[in-house]
Coordinates of C-alpha atoms and ligand atoms in Angstrom, one line a residue:
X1 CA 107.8 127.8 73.9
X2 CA 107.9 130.4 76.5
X3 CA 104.9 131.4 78.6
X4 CA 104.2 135.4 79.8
X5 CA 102.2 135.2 82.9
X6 CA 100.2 132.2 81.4
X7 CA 99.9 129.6 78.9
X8 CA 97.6 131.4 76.3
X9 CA 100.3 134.3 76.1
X10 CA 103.8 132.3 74.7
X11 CA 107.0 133.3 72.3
X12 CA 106.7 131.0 69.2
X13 CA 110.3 131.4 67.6
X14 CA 110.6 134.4 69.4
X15 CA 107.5 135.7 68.4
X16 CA 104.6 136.3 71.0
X17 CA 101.1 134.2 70.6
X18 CA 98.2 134.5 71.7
X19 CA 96.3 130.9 71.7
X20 CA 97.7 130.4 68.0
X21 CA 97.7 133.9 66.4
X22 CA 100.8 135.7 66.1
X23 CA 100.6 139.2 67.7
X24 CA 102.9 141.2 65.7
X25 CA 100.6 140.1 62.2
X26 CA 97.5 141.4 64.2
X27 CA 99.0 144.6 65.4
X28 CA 100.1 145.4 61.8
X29 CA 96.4 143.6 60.2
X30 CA 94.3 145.7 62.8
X31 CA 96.8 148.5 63.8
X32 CA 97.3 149.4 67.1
X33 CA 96.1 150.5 70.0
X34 CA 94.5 147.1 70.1
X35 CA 92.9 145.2 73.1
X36 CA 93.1 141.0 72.7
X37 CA 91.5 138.4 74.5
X38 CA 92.1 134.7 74.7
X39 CA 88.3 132.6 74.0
X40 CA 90.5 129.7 76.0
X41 CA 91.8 131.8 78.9
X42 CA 88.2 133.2 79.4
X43 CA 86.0 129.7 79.3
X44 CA 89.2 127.7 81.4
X45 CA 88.2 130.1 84.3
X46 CA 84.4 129.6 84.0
X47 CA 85.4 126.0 84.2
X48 CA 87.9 126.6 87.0
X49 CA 85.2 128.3 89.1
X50 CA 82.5 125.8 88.5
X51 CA 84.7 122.5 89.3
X52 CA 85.8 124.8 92.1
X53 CA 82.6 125.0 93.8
X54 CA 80.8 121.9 92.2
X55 CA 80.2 120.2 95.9
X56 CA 77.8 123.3 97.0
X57 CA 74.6 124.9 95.6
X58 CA 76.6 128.4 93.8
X59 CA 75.7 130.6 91.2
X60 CA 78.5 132.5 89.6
X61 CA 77.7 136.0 88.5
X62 CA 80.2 138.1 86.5
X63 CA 81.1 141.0 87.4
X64 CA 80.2 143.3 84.5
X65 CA 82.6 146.2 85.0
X66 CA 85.3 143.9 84.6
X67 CA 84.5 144.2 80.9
X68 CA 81.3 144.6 79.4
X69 CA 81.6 143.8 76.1
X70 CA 78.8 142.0 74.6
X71 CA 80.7 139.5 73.1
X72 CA 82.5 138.3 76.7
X73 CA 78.8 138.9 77.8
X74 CA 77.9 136.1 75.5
X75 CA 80.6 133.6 76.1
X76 CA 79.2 133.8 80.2
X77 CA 75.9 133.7 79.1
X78 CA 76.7 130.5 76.9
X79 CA 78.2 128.9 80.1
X80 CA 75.5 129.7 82.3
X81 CA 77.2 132.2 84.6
X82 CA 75.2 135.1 85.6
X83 CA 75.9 138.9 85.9
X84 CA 76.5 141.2 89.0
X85 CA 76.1 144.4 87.5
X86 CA 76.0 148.4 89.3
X87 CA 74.0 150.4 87.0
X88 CA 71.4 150.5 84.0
X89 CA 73.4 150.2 81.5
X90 CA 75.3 147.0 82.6
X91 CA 71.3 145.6 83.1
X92 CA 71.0 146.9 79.6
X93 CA 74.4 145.1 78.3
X94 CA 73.8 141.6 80.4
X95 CA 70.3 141.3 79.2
X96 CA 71.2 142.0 75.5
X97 CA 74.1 139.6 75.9
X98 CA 71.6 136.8 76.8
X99 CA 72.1 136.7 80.7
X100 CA 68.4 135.1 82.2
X101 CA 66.9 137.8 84.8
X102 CA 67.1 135.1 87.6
X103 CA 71.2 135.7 87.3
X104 CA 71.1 138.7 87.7
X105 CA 72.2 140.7 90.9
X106 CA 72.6 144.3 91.7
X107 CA 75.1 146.5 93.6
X108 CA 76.2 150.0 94.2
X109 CA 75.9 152.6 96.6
X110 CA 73.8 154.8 94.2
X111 CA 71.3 153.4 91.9
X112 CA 68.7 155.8 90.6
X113 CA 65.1 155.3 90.8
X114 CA 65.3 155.1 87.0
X115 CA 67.6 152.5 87.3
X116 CA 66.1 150.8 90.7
X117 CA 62.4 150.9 88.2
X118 CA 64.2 148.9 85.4
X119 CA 65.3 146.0 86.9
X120 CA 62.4 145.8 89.0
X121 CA 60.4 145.5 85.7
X122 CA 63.4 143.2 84.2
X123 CA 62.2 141.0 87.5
X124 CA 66.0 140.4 88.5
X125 CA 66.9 138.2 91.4
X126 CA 68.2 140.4 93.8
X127 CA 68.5 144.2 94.6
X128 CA 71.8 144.2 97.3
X129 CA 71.3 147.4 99.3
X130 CA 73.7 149.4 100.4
X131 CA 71.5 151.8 102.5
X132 CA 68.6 152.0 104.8
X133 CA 67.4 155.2 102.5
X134 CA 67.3 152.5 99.5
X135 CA 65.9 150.0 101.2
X136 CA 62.7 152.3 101.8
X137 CA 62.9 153.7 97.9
X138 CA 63.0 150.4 96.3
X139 CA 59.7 149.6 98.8
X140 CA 58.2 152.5 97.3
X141 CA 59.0 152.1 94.1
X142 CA 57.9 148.5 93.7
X143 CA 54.8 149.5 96.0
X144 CA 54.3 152.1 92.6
X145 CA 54.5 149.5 89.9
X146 CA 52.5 146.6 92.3
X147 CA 55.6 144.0 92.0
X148 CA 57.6 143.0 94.8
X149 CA 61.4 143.2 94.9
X150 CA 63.8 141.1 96.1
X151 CA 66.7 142.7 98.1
X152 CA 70.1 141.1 100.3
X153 CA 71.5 143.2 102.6
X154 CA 74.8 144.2 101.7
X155 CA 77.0 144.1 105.2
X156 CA 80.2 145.5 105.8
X157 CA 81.9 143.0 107.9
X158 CA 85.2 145.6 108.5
X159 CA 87.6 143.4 107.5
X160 CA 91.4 144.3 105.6
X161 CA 91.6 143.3 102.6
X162 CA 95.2 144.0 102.6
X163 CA 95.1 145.3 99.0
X164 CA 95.4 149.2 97.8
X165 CA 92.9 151.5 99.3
X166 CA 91.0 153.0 96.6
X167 CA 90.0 149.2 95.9
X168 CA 89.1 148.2 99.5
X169 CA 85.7 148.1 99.9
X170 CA 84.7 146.2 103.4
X171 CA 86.5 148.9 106.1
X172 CA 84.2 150.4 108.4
X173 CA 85.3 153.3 107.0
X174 CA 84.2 153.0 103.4
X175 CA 81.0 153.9 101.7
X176 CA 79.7 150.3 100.9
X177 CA 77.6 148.3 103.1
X178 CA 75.4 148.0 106.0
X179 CA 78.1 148.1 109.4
X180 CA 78.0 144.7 110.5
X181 CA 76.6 145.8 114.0
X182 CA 73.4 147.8 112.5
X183 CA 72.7 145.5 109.8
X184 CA 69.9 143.5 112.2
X185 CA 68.3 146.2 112.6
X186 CA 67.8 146.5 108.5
X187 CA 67.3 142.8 108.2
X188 CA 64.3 143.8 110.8
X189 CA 62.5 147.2 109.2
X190 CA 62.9 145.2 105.7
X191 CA 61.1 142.6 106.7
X192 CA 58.1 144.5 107.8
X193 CA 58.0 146.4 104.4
X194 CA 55.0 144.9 102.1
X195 CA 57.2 144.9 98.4
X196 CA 60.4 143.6 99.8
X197 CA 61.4 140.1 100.4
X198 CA 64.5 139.7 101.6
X199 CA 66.4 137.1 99.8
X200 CA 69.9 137.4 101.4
X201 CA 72.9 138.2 102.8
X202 CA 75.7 140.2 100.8
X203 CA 79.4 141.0 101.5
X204 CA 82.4 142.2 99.2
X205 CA 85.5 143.3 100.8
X206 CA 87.6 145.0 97.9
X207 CA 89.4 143.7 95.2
X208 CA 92.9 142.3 94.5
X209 CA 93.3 140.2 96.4
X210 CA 96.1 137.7 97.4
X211 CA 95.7 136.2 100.6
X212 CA 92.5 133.7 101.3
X213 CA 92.6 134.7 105.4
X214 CA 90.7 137.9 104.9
X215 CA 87.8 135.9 103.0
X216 CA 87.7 133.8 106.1
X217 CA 87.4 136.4 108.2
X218 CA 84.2 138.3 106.3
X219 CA 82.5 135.3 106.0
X220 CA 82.9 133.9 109.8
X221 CA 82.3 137.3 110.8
X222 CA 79.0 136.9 108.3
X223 CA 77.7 133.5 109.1
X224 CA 77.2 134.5 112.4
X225 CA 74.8 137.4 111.8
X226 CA 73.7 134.7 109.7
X227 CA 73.3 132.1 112.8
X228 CA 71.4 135.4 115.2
X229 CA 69.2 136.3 111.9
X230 CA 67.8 132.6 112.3
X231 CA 67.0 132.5 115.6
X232 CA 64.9 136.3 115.8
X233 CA 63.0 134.5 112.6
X234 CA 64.4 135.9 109.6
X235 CA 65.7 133.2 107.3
X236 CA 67.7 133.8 103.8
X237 CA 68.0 132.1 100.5
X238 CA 71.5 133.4 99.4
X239 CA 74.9 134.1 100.8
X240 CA 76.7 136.2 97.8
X241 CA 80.2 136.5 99.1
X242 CA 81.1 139.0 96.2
X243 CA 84.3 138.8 94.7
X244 CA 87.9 140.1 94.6
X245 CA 90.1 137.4 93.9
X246 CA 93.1 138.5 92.7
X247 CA 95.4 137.8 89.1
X248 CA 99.1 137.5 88.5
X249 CA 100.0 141.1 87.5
X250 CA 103.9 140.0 87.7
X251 CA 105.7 136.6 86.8
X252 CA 106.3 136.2 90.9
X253 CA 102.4 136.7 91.4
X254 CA 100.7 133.6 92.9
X255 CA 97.1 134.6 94.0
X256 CA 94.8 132.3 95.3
X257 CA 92.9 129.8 93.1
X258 CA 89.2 129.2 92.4
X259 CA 89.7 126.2 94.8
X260 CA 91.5 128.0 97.5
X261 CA 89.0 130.1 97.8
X262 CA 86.4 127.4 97.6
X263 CA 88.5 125.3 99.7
X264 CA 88.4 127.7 102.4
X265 CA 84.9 129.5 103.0
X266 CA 82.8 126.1 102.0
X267 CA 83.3 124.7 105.3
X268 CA 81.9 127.9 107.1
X269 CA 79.4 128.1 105.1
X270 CA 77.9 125.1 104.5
X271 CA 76.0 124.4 107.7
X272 CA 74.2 127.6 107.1
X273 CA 72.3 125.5 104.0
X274 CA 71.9 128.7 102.0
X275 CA 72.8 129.1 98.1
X276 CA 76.1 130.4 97.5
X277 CA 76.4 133.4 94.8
X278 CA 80.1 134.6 94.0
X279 CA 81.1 137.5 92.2
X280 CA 84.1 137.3 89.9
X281 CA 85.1 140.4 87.8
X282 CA 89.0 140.4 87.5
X283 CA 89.6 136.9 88.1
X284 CA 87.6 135.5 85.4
X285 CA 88.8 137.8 82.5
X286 CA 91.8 139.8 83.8
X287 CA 94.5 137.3 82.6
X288 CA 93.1 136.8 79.5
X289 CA 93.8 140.2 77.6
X290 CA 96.6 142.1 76.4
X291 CA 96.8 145.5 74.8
X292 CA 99.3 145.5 71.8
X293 CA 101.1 148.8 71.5
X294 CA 103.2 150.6 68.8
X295 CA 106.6 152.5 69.5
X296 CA 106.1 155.9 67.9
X297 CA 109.1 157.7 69.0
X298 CA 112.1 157.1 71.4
X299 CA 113.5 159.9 73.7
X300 CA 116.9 160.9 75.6
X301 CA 116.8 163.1 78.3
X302 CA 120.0 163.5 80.5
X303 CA 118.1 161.5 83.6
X304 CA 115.8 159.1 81.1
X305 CA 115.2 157.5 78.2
X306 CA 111.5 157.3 77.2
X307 CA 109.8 155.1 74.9
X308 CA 106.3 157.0 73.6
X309 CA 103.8 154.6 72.3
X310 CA 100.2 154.9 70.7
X311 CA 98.3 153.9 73.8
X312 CA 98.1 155.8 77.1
X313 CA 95.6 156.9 80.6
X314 CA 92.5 156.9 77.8
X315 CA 93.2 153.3 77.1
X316 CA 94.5 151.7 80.1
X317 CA 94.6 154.3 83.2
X318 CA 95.6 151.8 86.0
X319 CA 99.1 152.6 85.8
X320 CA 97.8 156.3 86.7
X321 CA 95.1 155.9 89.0
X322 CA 96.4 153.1 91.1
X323 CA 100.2 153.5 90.4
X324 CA 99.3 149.7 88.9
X325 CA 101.7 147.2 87.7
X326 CA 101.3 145.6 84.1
X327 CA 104.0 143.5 82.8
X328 CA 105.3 144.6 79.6
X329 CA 106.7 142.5 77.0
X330 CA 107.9 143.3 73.0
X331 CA 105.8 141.1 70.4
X332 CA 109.2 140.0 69.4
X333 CA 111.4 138.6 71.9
X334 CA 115.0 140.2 72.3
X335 CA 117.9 139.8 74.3
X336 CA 119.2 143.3 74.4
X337 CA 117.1 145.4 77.5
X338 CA 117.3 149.2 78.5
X339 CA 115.6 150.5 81.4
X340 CA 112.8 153.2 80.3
X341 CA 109.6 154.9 80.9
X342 CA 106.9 153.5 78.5
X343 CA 104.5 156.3 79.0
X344 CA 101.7 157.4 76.4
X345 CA 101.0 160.6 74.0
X346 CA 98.6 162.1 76.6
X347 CA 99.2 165.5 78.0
X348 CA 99.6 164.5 81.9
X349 CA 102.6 163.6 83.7
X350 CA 100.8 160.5 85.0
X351 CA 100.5 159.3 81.6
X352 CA 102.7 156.4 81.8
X353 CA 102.3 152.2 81.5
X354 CA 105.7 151.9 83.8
X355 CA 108.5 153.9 84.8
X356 CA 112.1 152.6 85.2
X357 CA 111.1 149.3 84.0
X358 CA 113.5 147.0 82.4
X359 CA 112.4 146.3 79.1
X360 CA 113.1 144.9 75.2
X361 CA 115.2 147.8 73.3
X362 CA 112.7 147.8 71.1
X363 CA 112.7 150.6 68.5
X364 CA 110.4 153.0 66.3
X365 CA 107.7 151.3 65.1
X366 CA 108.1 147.8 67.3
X367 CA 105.6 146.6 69.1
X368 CA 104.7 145.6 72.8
X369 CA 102.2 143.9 74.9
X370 CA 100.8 145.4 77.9
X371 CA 100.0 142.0 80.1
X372 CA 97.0 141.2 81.9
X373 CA 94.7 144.0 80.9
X374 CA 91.0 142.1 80.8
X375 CA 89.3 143.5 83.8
X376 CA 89.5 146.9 84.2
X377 CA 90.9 148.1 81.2
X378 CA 88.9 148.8 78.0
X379 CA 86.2 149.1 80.5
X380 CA 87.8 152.2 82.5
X381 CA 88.8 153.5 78.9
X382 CA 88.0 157.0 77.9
X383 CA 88.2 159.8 75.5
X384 CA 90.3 162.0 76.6
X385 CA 92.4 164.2 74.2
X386 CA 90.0 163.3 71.8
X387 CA 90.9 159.7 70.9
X388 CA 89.2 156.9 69.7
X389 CA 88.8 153.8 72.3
X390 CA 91.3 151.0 70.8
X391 CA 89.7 148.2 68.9
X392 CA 89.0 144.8 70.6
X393 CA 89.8 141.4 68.9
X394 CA 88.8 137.8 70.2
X395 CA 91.3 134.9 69.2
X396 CA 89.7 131.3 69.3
X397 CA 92.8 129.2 68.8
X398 CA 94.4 130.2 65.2
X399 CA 90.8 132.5 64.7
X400 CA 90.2 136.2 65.0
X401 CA 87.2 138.1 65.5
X402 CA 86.5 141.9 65.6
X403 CA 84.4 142.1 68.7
X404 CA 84.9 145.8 69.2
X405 CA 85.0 148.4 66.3
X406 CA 87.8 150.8 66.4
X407 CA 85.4 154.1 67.2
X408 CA 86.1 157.1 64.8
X409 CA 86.3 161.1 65.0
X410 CA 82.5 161.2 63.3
X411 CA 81.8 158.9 66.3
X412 CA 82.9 160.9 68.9
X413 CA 81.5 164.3 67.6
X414 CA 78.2 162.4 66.6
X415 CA 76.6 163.6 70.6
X416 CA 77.9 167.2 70.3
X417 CA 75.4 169.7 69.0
X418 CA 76.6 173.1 67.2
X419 CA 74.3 175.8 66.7
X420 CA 73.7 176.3 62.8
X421 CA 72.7 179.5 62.5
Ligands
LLP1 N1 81.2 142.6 93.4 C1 81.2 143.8 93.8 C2 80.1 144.3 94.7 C3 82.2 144.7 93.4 O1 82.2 146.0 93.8 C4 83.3 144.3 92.6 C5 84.3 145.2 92.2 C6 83.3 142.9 92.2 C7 82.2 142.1 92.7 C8 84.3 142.3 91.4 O2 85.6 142.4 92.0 P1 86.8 141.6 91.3 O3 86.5 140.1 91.3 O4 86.9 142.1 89.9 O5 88.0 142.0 92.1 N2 89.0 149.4 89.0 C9 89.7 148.6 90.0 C10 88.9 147.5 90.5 C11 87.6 148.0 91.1 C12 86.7 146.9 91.7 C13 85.4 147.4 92.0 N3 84.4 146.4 92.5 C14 91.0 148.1 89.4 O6 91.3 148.4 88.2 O7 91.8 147.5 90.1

């Protein structure tokens, strides 16, 4: 037995696995593009993070746009983990998965006073503010419909993440957070505003991450507004530390662990006596999915050779966006390799899963798996071209269950309106 990445991904006879289903019989039962996720590799983590930071008041709250699908909604819901969600329609999605209200926290630079209404009415436990300006909305707004809302300060403690900079999100430079030095200030007006009570302090510094010293760093730099909060009279409830963590993307990968990252902030934090919240999105699901592919044609040029498969930038468009590494395996293991471009049928040059990557010599009508495509994948999908988003499957050890439809043409022209004359 040979694990890819992890042990809920193995060759079997030289076949690949997931948990105990054999990939190649789903791709063919299913057909393909086809996301998969591992029940195992999903609850493990829960447990992971929950043994992680057993010796400390936390609550864990998923981040939804990791991958909202009801079904991985449920499985967090079923294990008591709570959401941290950035729109209406995640609020929507969590609460229909089962996720209490009292789990529930909000982000994001620009939430609507549609949205800002509805969870004020779905009485969740925390607004975290990104502005002064929404600050003063939500006061209104919960002033309007005679409830009080709760609200932590989101701070920007300027710290480098040291991960690519369209995922950054603590630089003084970026649009998230209060800056550090004005955030007093905030803590200050909101408590003098009569539908606001401020329930904590909230900091996330980007994603994808693989070294635990920038964590320290954001929350020392935190617990010390902390500390001068205290002493002009404002106390907290919550420290939400957001989350980040990063995944093994290639075999060499070793990001820090649940524990590490426990390990290292609980000792700052602890003497501060608030309740911990953390935020994992990609380091709770990301390992756990594949996409399973089909070779449609292969192609010669005088500088490459190309292998064109059924899934592209609708299905998975990290490899375009963030010039992202997936791993890339056949469903059949074989010795012979070639080096290729694996790129997809959409009309854009940046269409591609990996460029001169050594890979299987797998021919038309083979399959691969694209590795470690949880977070951030079916969840960033789209329609472009016109093509349906990929069906999802669950496997529970040797059990399969559609937990995504495949969506079809009458689907996607359903919204569109032509005049009938
Ligand atoms: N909390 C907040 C406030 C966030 O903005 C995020 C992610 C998370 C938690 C979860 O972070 P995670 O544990 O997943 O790193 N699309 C990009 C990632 C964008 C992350 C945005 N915010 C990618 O595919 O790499």
């Amino acid at each position: 037995m040979k694990h890819i990445l992890n042990r809920y991904f193995t060759y079997k006879n030289k076949e690949l696995f997931c948990e105990n289903v054999n990939l190649k019989s789903l791709a063919q039962k299913y057909k393909t593009p086809v996301y998969v996720y591992s029940k195992q590799a999903i609850t493990d983590k829960i447990n992971q993070y929950k043994r992680a930071f057993s010796s400390y008041e936390t609550l864990i709250c998923y981040a939804v746009k990791a991958n909202p699908n009801l079904s991985i909604l449920k499985i967090m819901a079923e294990n008591d983990i709570g959401c941290d969600i950035v729109s209406g329609g995640e609020l929507y999605k969590a609460k229909k998965a089962g996720i209490p209200s009292n789990r529930i926290v909000y982000a994001g630079v620009g939430k609507t006073d549609f949205e800002i209404e509805y969870a004020i009415r779905e009485n969740i436990l925390s607004f975290n503010i990104e502005s002064e300006m929404e600050l003063n909305v939500i006061d209104q707004i919960a002033s309007k419909l005679r409830k009080k809302a709760r609200v932590s300060i989101r701070v920007n403690p300027d710290v480098d993440p040291k991960t690519h900079p369209y995922i950054s999100t603590g630089m003084k430079k970026s649009k998230f957070g209060i800056d550090i030095d004005q955030a007093i200030d905030v803590f200050i007006k909101a408590s003098k505003l009569k539908n606001i009570e401020i329930l904590g302090i909230h900091c996330h510094i980007g994603s994808q991450i693989m070294e635990i010293e920038p964590y320290i760093e954001a929350v020392e730099k935190t617990v010390k507004l902390i500390d001068t909060l205290k002493k002009k009279g404002i106390n907290l409830t919550f420290f939400d530390i957001g989350g980040g963590l990063g995944i093994k993307y290639k075999p060499e990968d070793s990001p820090p662990s649940p524990e590490d990252f426990a390990n290292a902030i609980l000792p700052i934090v602890k003497h501060t006596k608030l309740k911990l919240i953390v935020e994992p999105g990609r380091s709770m699901i990301g390992e756990a999915g594949v996409l399973l592919t089909q070779v449609i044609f292969l192609k010669d040029k005088k500088e490459k050779h190309f292998i064109i498969v059924d899934t592209g930038m609708n299905d998975l468009v990290r490899p375009a966006m963030y010039n992202a590494y997936h791993h890339i395996v056949s469903v059949e293991e074989k010795d012979e390799k070639i080096v290729a471009d694996i790129v997809g049928p959409i009309c854009e040059t940046g269409d591609f899963l990996a460029l001169d990557r050594e890979i299987e010599n797998v021919q038309r009508g083979e399959y691969l798996a694209v590795m470690s495509v949880g977070a951030y994948g079916s969840s960033m999908s789209s329609n472009y071209n016109v093509r349906p988003r990929a069906l999802e499957l669950l496997v529970d050890n040797d059990k399969v269950k559609v937990i995504r439809e495949r969506e079809t043409y009458d689907y996607l022209a359903m919204p569109e309106l032509i005049e009938n004359k």
